[in-house]
XYZ file of C-alpha atoms in Angstrom:
49
model
C 97.845 -208.513 49.007
C 95.432 -206.035 50.376
C 95.099 -207.729 54.241
C 98.983 -207.386 53.996
C 99.447 -203.170 53.692
C 96.603 -202.472 55.516
C 98.640 -204.996 58.616
C 101.604 -202.852 58.297
C 100.801 -199.998 57.590
C 99.240 -200.894 61.763
C 101.914 -202.565 63.314
C 104.203 -198.728 61.520
C 101.167 -197.220 63.784
C 101.844 -198.635 66.431
C 104.974 -198.656 67.088
C 104.796 -194.801 65.900
C 102.663 -194.822 69.669
C 105.177 -196.413 71.987
C 108.206 -194.342 70.791
C 106.038 -191.180 71.920
C 105.232 -193.183 74.609
C 108.845 -193.468 76.050
C 109.229 -190.162 75.065
C 107.332 -189.278 77.702
C 108.329 -191.015 80.089
C 112.037 -190.548 79.701
C 110.783 -186.564 79.957
C 108.760 -187.332 83.569
C 112.828 -189.694 84.784
C 113.895 -186.744 83.901
C 111.783 -183.581 85.558
C 111.785 -186.781 88.818
C 116.218 -186.835 89.003
C 115.470 -183.619 88.716
C 113.005 -182.844 91.228
C 114.989 -185.195 93.724
C 118.074 -183.556 92.698
C 116.787 -180.311 93.949
C 115.490 -181.531 96.997
C 119.109 -182.124 98.212
C 120.761 -179.453 97.119
C 117.517 -177.382 99.522
C 118.470 -179.772 102.716
C 122.086 -178.995 102.366
C 121.575 -175.484 102.402
C 119.614 -175.859 104.890
C 121.538 -177.819 107.097
C 124.962 -175.207 106.376
C 122.977 -172.489 107.554
């Protein structure tokens, strides 16, 4: 019984870590997308002048 509780606790810890990792990844992705859009708009601004 004690062993089951131990593995259940560890499983929950791993799941929490996975959620945090995916959140960090999505933030990085968003920053990359935003910076790419910004670079495109900067180029368009240069072309018009």
